[in-house]
PDB file of C-alpha atoms in Angstrom:
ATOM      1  CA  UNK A 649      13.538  -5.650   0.669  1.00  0.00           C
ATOM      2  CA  UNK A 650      10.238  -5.947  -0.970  1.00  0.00           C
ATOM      3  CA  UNK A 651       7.892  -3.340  -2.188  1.00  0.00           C
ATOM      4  CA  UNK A 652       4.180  -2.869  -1.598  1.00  0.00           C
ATOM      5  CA  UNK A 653       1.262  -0.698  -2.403  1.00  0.00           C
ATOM      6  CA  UNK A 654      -1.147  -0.180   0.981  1.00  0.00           C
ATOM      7  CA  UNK A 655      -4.734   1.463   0.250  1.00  0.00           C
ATOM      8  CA  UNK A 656      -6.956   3.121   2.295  1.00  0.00           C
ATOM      9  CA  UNK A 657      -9.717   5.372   1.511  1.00  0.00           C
ATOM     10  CA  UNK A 658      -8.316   8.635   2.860  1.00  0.00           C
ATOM     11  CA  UNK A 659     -12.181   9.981   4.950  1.00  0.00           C
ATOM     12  CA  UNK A 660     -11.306   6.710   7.032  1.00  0.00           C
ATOM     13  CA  UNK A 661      -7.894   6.479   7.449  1.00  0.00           C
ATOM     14  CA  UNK A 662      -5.785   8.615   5.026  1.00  0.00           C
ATOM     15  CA  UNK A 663      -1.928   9.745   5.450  1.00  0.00           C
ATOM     16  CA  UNK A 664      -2.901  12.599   7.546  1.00  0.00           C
ATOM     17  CA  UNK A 665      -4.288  10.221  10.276  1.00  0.00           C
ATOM     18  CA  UNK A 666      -1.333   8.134   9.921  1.00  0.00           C
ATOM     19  CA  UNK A 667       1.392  11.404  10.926  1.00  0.00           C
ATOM     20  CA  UNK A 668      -0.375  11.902  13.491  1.00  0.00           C
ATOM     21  CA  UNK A 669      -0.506   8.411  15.144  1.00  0.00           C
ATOM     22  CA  UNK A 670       2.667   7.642  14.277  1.00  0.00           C
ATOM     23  CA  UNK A 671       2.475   4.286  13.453  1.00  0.00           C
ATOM     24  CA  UNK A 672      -0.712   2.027  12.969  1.00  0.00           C
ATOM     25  CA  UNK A 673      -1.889  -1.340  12.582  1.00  0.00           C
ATOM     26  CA  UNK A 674      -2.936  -2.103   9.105  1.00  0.00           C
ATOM     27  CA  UNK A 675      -5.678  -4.979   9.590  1.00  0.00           C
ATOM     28  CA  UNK A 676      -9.635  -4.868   8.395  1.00  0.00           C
ATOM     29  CA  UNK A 677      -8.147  -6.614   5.077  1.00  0.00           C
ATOM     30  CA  UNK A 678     -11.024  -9.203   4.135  1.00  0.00           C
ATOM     31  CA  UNK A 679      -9.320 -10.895   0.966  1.00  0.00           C
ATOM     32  CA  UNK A 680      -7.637 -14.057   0.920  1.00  0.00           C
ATOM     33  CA  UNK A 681      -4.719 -12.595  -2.112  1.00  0.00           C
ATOM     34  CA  UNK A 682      -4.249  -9.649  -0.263  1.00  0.00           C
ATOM     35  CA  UNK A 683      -4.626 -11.485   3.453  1.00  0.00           C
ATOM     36  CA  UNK A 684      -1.570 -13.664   1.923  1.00  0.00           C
ATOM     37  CA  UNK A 685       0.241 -10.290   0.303  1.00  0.00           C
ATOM     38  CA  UNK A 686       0.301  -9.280   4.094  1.00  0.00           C
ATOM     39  CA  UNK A 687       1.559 -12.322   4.985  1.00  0.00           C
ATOM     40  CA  UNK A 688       4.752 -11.981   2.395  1.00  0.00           C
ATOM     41  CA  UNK A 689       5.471  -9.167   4.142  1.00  0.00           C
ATOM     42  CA  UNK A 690       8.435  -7.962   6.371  1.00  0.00           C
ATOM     43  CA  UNK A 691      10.213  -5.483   8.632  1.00  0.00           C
ATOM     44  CA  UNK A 692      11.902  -3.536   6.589  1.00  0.00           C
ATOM     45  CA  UNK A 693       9.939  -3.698   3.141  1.00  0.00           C
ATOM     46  CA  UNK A 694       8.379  -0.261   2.039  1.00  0.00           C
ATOM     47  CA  UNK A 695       4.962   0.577   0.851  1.00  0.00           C
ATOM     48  CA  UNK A 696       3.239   3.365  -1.121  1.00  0.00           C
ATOM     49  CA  UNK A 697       0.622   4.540   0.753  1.00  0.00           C
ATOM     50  CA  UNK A 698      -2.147   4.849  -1.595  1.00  0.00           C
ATOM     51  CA  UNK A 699      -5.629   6.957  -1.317  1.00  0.00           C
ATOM     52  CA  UNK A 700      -8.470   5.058  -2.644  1.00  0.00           C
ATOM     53  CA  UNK A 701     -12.224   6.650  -3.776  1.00  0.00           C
ATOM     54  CA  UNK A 702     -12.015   9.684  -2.953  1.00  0.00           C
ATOM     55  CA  UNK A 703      -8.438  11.405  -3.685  1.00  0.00           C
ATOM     56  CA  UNK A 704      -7.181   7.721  -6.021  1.00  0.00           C
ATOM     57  CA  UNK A 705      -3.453   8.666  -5.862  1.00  0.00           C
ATOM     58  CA  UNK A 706      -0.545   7.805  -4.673  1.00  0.00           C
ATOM     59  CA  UNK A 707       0.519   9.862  -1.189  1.00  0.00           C
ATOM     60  CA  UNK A 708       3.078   8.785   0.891  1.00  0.00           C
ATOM     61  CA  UNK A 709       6.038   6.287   1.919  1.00  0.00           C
ATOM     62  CA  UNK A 710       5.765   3.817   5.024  1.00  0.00           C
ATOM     63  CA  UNK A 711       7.745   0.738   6.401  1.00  0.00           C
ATOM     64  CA  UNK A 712       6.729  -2.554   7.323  1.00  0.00           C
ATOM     65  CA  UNK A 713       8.158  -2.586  11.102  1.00  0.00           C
ATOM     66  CA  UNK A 714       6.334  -6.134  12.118  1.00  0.00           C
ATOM     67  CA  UNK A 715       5.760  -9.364  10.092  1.00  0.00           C
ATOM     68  CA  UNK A 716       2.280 -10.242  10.223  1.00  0.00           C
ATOM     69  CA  UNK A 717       0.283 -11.469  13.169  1.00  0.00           C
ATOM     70  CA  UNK A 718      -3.464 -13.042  13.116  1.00  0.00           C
ATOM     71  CA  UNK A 719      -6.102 -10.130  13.104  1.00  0.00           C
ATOM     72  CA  UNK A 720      -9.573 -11.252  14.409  1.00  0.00           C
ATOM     73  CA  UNK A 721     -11.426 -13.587  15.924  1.00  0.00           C
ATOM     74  CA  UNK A 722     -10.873 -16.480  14.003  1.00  0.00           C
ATOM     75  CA  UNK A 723      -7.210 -16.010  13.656  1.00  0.00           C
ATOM     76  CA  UNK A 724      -7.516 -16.625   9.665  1.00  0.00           C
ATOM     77  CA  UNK A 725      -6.672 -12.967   8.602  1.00  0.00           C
ATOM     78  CA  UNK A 726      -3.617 -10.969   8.643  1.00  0.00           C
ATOM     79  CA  UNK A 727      -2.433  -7.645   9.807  1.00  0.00           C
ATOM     80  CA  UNK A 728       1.161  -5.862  10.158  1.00  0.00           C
ATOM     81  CA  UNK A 729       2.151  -2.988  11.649  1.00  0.00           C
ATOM     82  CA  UNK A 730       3.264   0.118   9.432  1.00  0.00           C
ATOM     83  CA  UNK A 731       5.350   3.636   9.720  1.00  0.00           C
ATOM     84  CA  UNK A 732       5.288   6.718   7.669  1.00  0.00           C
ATOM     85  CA  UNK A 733       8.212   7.135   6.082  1.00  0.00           C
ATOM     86  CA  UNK A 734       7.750  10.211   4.445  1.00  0.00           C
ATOM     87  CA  UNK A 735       5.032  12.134   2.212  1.00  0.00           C
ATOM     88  CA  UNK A 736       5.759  11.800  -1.504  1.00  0.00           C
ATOM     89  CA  UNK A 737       6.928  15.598  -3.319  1.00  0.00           C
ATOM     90  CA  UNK A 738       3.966  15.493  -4.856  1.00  0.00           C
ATOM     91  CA  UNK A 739       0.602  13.038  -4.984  1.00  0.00           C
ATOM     92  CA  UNK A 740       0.642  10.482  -8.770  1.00  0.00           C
ATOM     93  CA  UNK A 741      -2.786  10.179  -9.473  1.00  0.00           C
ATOM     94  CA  UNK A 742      -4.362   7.158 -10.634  1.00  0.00           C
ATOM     95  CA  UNK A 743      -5.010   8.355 -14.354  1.00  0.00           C
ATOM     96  CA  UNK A 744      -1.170   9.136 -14.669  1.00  0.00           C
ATOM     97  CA  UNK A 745      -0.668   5.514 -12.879  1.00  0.00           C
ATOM     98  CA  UNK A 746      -2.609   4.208 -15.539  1.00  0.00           C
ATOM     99  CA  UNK A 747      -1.096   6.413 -19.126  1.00  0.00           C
ATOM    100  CA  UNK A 748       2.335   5.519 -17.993  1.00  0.00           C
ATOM    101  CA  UNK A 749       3.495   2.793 -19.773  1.00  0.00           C
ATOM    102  CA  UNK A 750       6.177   1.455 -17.269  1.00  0.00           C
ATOM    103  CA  UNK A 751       3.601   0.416 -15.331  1.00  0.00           C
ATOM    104  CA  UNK A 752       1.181  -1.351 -17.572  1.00  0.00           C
ATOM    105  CA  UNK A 753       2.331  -4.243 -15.141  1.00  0.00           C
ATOM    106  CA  UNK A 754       1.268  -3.023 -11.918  1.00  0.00           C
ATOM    107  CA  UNK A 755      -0.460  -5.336  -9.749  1.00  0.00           C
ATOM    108  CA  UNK A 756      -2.585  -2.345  -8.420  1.00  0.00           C
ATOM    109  CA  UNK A 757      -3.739  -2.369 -11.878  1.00  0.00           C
ATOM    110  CA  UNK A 758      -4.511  -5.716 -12.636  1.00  0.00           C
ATOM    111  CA  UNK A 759      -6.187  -6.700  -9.703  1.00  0.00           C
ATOM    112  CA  UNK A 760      -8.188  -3.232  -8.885  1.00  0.00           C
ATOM    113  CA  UNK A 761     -10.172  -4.745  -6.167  1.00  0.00           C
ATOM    114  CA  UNK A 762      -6.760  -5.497  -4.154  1.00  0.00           C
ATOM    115  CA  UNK A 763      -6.410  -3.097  -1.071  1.00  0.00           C
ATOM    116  CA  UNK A 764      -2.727  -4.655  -0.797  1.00  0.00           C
ATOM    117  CA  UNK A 765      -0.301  -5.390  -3.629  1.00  0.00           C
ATOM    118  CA  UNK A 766       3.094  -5.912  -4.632  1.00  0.00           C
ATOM    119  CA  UNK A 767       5.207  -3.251  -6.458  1.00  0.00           C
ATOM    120  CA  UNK A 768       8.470  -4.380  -8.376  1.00  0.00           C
ATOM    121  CA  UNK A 769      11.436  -2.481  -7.564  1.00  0.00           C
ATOM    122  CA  UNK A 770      11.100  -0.943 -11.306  1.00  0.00           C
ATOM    123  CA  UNK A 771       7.778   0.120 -11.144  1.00  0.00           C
ATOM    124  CA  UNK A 772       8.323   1.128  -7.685  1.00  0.00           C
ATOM    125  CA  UNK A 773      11.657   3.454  -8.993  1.00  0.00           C
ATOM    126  CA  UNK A 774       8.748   4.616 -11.517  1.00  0.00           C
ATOM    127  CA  UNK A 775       6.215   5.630  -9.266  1.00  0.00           C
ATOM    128  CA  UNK A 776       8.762   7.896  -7.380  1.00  0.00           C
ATOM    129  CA  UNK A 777      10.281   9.545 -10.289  1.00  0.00           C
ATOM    130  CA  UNK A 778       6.579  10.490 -11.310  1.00  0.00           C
ATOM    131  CA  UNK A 779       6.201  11.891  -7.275  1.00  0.00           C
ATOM    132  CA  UNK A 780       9.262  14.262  -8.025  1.00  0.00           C
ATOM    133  CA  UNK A 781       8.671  15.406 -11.461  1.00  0.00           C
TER     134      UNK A 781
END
């Protein structure tokens, strides 16, 4: 199983709006590393569901249920399907993301501008520790 970190800014689609579909299609992704992130992906793998802009923190849990499939016109994007898993204890904002040192590695870091990215299974055991405590 891999690990993943999904962002969304929450006024468009935030955790709330996922609960209550469900399940959703996660496709609009207009970046070639992050197009081929999505394309890594499979049923199974887990993702932190991240708000971006407005709340910037870490929210919930979800599953990859469906490997990726072509999203648009021109069939050079990607897109998979998602579940919520569950909602984290409590939200890890990004400043705490950023002070903690375990996670000076995160690829969410690093490459800001990524809406998808992956999460080692360290950092990801990290980021849910923080969520509890």
């Amino acid at each position: 199983m891999a690990y993943w970190l999904l962002r969304s800014e929450p006024d468009v689609y935030g955790w709330d709006h996922l609960i209550q579909d469900g399940a959703t299609e996660w496709n609009g992704v207009r970046n070639y590393t992050a197009r081929n992130f999505l394309k890594e992906m499979q049923p199974g793998d887990q993702a932190i569901f991240y708000h971006s802009n407005i709340q910037k923190a870490a929210v919930g849990i979800m599953e990859i249920t469906r490997a990726w499939q072509p999203d648009g016109e021109d069939g050079k994007w990607a897109s998979v399907e998602v579940k919520p898993v569950r909602k984290l204890a409590k939200p890890v904002p990004l400043p705490d993301i950023k002070a903690e040192p375990r996670l000076a590695n995160l690829e969410m870091i690093r490459q800001s501008r990524l809406s998808v990215t992956p999460v080692r299974p360290e950092e990801w055991a990290v980021l849910l520790e923080m969520s509890e405590g």
